[in-house]
XYZ file of C-alpha atoms in Angstrom:
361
model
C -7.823 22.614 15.210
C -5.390 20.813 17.847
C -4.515 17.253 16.243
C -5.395 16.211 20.090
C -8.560 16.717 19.704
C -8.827 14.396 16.973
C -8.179 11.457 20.046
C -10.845 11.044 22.095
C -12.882 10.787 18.363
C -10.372 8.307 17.122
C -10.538 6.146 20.357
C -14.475 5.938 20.303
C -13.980 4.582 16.790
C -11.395 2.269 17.324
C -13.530 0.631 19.855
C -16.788 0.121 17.822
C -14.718 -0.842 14.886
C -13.455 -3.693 17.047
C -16.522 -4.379 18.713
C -17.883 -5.035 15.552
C -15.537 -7.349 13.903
C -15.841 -9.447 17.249
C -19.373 -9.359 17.111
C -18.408 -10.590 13.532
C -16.643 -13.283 14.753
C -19.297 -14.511 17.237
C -21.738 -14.366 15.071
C -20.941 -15.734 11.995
C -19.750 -19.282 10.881
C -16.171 -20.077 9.772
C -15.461 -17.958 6.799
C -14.551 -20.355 4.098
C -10.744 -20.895 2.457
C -9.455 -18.101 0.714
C -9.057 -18.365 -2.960
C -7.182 -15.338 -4.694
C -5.878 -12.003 -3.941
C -6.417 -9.168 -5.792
C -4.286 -5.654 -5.214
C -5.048 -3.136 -6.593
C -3.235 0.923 -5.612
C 0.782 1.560 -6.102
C 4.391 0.263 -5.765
C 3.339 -1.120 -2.714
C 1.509 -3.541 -4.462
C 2.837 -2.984 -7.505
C 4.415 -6.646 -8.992
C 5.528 -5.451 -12.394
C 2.255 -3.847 -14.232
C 4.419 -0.606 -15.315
C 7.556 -2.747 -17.124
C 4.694 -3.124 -20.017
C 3.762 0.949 -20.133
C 5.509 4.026 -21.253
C 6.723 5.369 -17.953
C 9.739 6.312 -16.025
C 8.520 4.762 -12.991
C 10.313 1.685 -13.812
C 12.627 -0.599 -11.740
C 12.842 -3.739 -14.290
C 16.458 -3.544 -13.780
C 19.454 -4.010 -11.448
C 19.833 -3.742 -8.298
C 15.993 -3.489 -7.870
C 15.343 -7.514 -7.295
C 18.749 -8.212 -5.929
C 17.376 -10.341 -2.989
C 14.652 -11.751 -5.356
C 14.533 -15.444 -6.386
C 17.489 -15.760 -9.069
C 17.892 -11.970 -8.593
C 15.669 -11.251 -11.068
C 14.502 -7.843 -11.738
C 10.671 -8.318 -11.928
C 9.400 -4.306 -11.589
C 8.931 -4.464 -7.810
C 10.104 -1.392 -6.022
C 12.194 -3.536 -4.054
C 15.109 -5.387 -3.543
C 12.851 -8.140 -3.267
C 9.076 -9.969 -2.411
C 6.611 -7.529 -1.541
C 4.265 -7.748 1.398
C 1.827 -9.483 -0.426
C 3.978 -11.840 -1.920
C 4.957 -12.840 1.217
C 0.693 -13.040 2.350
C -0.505 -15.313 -1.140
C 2.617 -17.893 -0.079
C 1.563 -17.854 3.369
C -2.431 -18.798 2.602
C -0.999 -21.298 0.004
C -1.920 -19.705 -3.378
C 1.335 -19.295 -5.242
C 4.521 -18.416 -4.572
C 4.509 -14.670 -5.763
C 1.794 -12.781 -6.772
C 1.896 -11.570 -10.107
C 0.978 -8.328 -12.403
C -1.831 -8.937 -14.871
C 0.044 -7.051 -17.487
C 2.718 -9.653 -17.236
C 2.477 -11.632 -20.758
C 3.163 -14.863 -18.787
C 0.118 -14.536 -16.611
C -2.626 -16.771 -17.798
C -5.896 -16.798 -17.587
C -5.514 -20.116 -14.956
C -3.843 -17.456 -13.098
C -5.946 -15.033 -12.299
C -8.205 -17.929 -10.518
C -5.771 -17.683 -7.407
C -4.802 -13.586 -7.960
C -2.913 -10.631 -9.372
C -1.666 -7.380 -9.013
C -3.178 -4.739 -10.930
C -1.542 -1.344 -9.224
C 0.562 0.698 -10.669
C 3.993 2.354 -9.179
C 3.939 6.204 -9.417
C -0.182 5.946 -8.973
C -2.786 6.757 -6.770
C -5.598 7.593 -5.070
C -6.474 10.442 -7.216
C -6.030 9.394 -11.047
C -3.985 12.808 -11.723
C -1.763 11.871 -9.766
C -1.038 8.815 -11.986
C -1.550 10.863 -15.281
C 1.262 13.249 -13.789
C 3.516 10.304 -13.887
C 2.051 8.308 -16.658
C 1.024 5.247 -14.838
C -2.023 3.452 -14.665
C -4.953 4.879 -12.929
C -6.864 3.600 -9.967
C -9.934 3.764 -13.375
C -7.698 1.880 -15.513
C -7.006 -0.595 -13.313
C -10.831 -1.317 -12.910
C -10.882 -2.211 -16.116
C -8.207 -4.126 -15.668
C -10.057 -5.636 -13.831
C -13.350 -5.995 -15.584
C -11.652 -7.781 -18.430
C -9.882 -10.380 -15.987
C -13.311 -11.199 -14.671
C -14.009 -12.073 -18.579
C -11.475 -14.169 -18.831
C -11.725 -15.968 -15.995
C -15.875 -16.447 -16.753
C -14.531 -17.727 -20.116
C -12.438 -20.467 -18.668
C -14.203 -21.621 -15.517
C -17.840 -20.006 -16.246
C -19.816 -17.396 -13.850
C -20.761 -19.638 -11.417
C -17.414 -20.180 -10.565
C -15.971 -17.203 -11.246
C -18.454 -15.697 -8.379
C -17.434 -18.486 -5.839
C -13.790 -16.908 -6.170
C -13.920 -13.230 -6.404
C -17.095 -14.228 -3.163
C -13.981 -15.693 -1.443
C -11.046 -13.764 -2.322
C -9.411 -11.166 -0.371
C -8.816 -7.270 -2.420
C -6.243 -5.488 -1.083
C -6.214 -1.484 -2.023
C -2.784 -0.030 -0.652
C -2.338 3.899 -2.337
C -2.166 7.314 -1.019
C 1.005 8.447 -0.405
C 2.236 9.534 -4.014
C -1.359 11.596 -3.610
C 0.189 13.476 -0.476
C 3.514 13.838 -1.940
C 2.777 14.862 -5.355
C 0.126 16.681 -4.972
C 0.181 18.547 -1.390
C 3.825 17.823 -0.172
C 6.288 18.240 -3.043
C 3.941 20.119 -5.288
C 4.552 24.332 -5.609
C 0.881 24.245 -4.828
C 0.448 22.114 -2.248
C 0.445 25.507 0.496
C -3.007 26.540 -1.565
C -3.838 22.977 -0.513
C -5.949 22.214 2.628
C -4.386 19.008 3.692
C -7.959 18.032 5.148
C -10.326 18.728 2.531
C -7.576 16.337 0.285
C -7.496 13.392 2.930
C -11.195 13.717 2.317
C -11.065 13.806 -1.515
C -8.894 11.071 -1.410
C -11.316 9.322 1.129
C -14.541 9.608 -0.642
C -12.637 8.113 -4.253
C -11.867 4.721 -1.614
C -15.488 4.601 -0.656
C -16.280 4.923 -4.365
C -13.896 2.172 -5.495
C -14.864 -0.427 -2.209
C -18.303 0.356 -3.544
C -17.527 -1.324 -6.797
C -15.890 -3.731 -5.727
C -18.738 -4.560 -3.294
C -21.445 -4.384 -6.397
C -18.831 -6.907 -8.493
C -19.552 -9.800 -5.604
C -16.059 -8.682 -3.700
C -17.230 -9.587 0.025
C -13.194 -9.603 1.706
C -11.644 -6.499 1.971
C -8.878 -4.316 3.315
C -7.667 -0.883 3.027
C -4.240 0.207 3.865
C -4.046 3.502 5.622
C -0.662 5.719 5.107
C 2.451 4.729 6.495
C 4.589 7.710 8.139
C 5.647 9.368 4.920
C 7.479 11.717 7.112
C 9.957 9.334 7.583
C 10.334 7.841 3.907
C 13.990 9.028 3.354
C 13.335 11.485 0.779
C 11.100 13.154 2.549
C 13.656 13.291 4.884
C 16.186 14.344 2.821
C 13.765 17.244 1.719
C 13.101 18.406 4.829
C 16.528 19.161 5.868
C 18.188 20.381 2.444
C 14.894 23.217 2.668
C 16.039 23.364 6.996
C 19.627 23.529 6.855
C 20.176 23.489 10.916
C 18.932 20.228 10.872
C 21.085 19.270 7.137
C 23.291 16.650 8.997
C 20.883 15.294 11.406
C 18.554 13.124 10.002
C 14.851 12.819 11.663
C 11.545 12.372 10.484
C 9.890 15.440 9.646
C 6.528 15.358 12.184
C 3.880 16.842 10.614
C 3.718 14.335 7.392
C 3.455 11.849 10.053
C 0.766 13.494 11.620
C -1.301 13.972 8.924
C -0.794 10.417 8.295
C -2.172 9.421 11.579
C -5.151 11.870 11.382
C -5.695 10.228 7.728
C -6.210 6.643 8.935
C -7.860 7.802 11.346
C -10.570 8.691 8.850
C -10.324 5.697 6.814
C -10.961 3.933 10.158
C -13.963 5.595 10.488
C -14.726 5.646 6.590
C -14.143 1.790 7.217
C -16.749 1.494 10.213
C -19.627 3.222 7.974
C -18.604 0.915 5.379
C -18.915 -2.614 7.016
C -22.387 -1.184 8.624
C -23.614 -0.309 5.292
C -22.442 -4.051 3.824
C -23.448 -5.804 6.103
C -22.671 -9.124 4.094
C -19.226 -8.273 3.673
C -15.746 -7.679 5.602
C -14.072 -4.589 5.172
C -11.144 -3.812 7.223
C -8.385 -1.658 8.481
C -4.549 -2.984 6.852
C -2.454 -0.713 9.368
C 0.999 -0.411 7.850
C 1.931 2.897 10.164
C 2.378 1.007 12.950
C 5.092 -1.787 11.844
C 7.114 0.844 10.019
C 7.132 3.456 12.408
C 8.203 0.806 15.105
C 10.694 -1.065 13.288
C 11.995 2.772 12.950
C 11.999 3.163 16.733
C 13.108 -0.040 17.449
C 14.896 -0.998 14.552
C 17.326 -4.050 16.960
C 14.416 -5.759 17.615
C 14.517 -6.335 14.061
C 17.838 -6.676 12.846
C 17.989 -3.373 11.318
C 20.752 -1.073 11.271
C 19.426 2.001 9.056
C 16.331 3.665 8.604
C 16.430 6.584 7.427
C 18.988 5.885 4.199
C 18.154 3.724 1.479
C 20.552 0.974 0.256
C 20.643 2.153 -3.059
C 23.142 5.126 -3.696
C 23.754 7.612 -1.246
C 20.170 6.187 0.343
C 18.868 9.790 0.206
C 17.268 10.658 -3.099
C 17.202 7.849 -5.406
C 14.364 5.912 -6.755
C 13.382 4.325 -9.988
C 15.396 5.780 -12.879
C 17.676 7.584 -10.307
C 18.784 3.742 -9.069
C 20.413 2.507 -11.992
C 22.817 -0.453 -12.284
C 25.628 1.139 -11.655
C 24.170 2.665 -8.472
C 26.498 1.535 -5.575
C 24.229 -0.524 -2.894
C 24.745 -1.194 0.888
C 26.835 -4.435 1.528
C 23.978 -5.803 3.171
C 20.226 -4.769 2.374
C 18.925 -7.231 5.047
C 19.783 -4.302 7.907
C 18.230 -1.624 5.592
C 14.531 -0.764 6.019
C 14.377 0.898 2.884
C 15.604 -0.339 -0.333
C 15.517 3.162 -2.232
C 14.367 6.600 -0.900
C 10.746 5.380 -1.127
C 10.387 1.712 -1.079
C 10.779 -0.714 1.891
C 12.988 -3.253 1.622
C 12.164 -7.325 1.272
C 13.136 -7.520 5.050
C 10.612 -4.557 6.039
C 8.052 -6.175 3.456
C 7.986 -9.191 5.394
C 7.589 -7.886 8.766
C 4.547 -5.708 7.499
C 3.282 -9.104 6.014
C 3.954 -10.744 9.633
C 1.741 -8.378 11.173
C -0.971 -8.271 8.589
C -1.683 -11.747 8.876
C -0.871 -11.993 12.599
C -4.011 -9.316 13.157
C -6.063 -8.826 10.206
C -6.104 -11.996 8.419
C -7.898 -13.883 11.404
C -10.567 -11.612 10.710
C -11.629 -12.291 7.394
């Protein structure tokens, strides 16, 4: 089928989904405060869950956290705060937002929000067993046992009023694309549709759950342009070797990335029908990254296609090590690694998540 076709489709979507939220907004009386956040998905998201598991997909240790408070090396895939860091300081509800497996985390803590994702997961749990990380299962029960705890300390009542009020974020995907269709000797048996859609109907199954556990705020990332994530990159011209030295983002991962949220846009309109008590909305990360790529003065970057760390075009996690040379300065870098954004990217994606989706909730 031509991807163009997919437009006129996506367009008729886009406006009801809009429609509806302002109908939303009309309608309904002032949502009240917000009073955690919850993330759940991969290193997006990730604040440090996989420093306490058996997995390579580590980065509790220099120069990950270089631009972090004190420097410290926490386990984000970053050289620093991650987008929602940035969003839980913004509404007021701590300064970072931390991982429940962190031993410090108390059960005070969890009142105002954690991180349960896992870097290296997914979508699709094989794709975190592949890597030994925590599954998008495992994390629901994570999950389910915070919910104890926090019933334990404050009772249900209360417990309800938060979770009722709180804001889930679910941010995963892209390891399922690249492990599994893109970097994978089987992805070609792969039909990159019938996947998205796989990987579409575990969401619906997982904001389902959360909707049956009294969750009533929530938002779904879509993919950001994976074609441009500098290993992907870096693949795509060692396997075209005209194009070695030139550096561009390789098109059609970025197109199935649009056609993707395109479908969790529409996945996402059947949704807040169906719960009709509840917000569940679109967190569009494509757009930010792919224009701070085509426009990267307008916000003070200098390279996007290279990571900071190392040469910029392969390493990640174990591969970034402390003695891993870094750019002199990662604020002009929009990714820290081959994968990962960096602090400064993490913040503009926060910027425009609570510029246009926050308002909503």
């Amino acid at each position: 089928m031509n991807r163009n076709q997919h437009k006129p489709m996506f367009v008729t979507f886009l406006i009801n989904i809009l429609l509806l939220q302002l109908l939303n907004l009309t309608n309904a009386s002032p949502s009240p405060p917000i009073t955690a956040l919850y993330a759940f998905g991969d290193s997006t998201v990730d604040s440090g869950n996989n420093n306490y598991i058996p997995t390579l997909f580590q980065s509790n240790h220099p120069p990950y956290g270089k631009s972090f408070p004190s420097k410290l090396s926490t386990g984000r895939f970053s050289d620093g705060k991650l987008a929602t860091d940035f969003i839980v300081s913004s509404l007021g509800l701590k300064p970072t937002l931390p991982a429940y497996l962190n031993p410090s985390v108390k059960p005070v803590d969890l009142l105002t929000g954690v991180s349960f994702a896992s870097a290296g997961g997914g979508l699709d749990d094989r794709t975190a067993k592949s890597s030994l990380t925590i599954t998008m299962d495992k994390q629901w029960s994570y999950f389910e046992e915070a919910l104890g705890k926090m019933k334990s300390l404050v009772g249900d009542s209360e417990t309800n009023r938060v979770i009722k009020n709180a804001v889930f974020v679910i941010s995963a995907g892209t390891n399922d694309m690249i492990f599994n269709v893109y970097d994978h000797v089987l992805g070609s048996l792969i039909s990159v549709s019938d996947y998205q859609d796989s990987l579409l109907t575990k969401v619906e199954v997982f904001v389902q759950r959360l909707y049956e556990a009294g969750a009533r705020r929530i938002t779904i990332a879509g993919l950001p342009p994976i074609g441009c994530l500098p290993v992907q990159v870096t693949l795509t011209s060692i396997n075209t070797p005209r194009i070695f030295h030139h550096r561009i983002c390789t098109e059609h991962q970025n197109d199935d990335s649009r056609v993707y949220n395109q479908k969790l846009q529409k996945l996402i309109f059947g949704l807040s029908q169906r719960f009709r008590s509840s917000k569940v909305l679109y967190l569009d990360i494509y757009s930010p990254l792919i224009d701070m790529i085509k426009h990267p003065r307008k916000y003070g970057l200098e390279e996007t296609l290279r990571g900071c760390c190392g040469t910029g075009l392969l390493e990640a996690g174990p591969l970034c090590q402390p003695l891993s040379r870094t750019c002199d300065d990662v604020s002009k870098y929009l990714f820290f690694d081959s994968v990962h954004p960096s602090q400064t990217a993490y913040s503009v994606i926060a910027s425009f998540a609570l510029q246009k989706l926050f308002p909503l909730l």
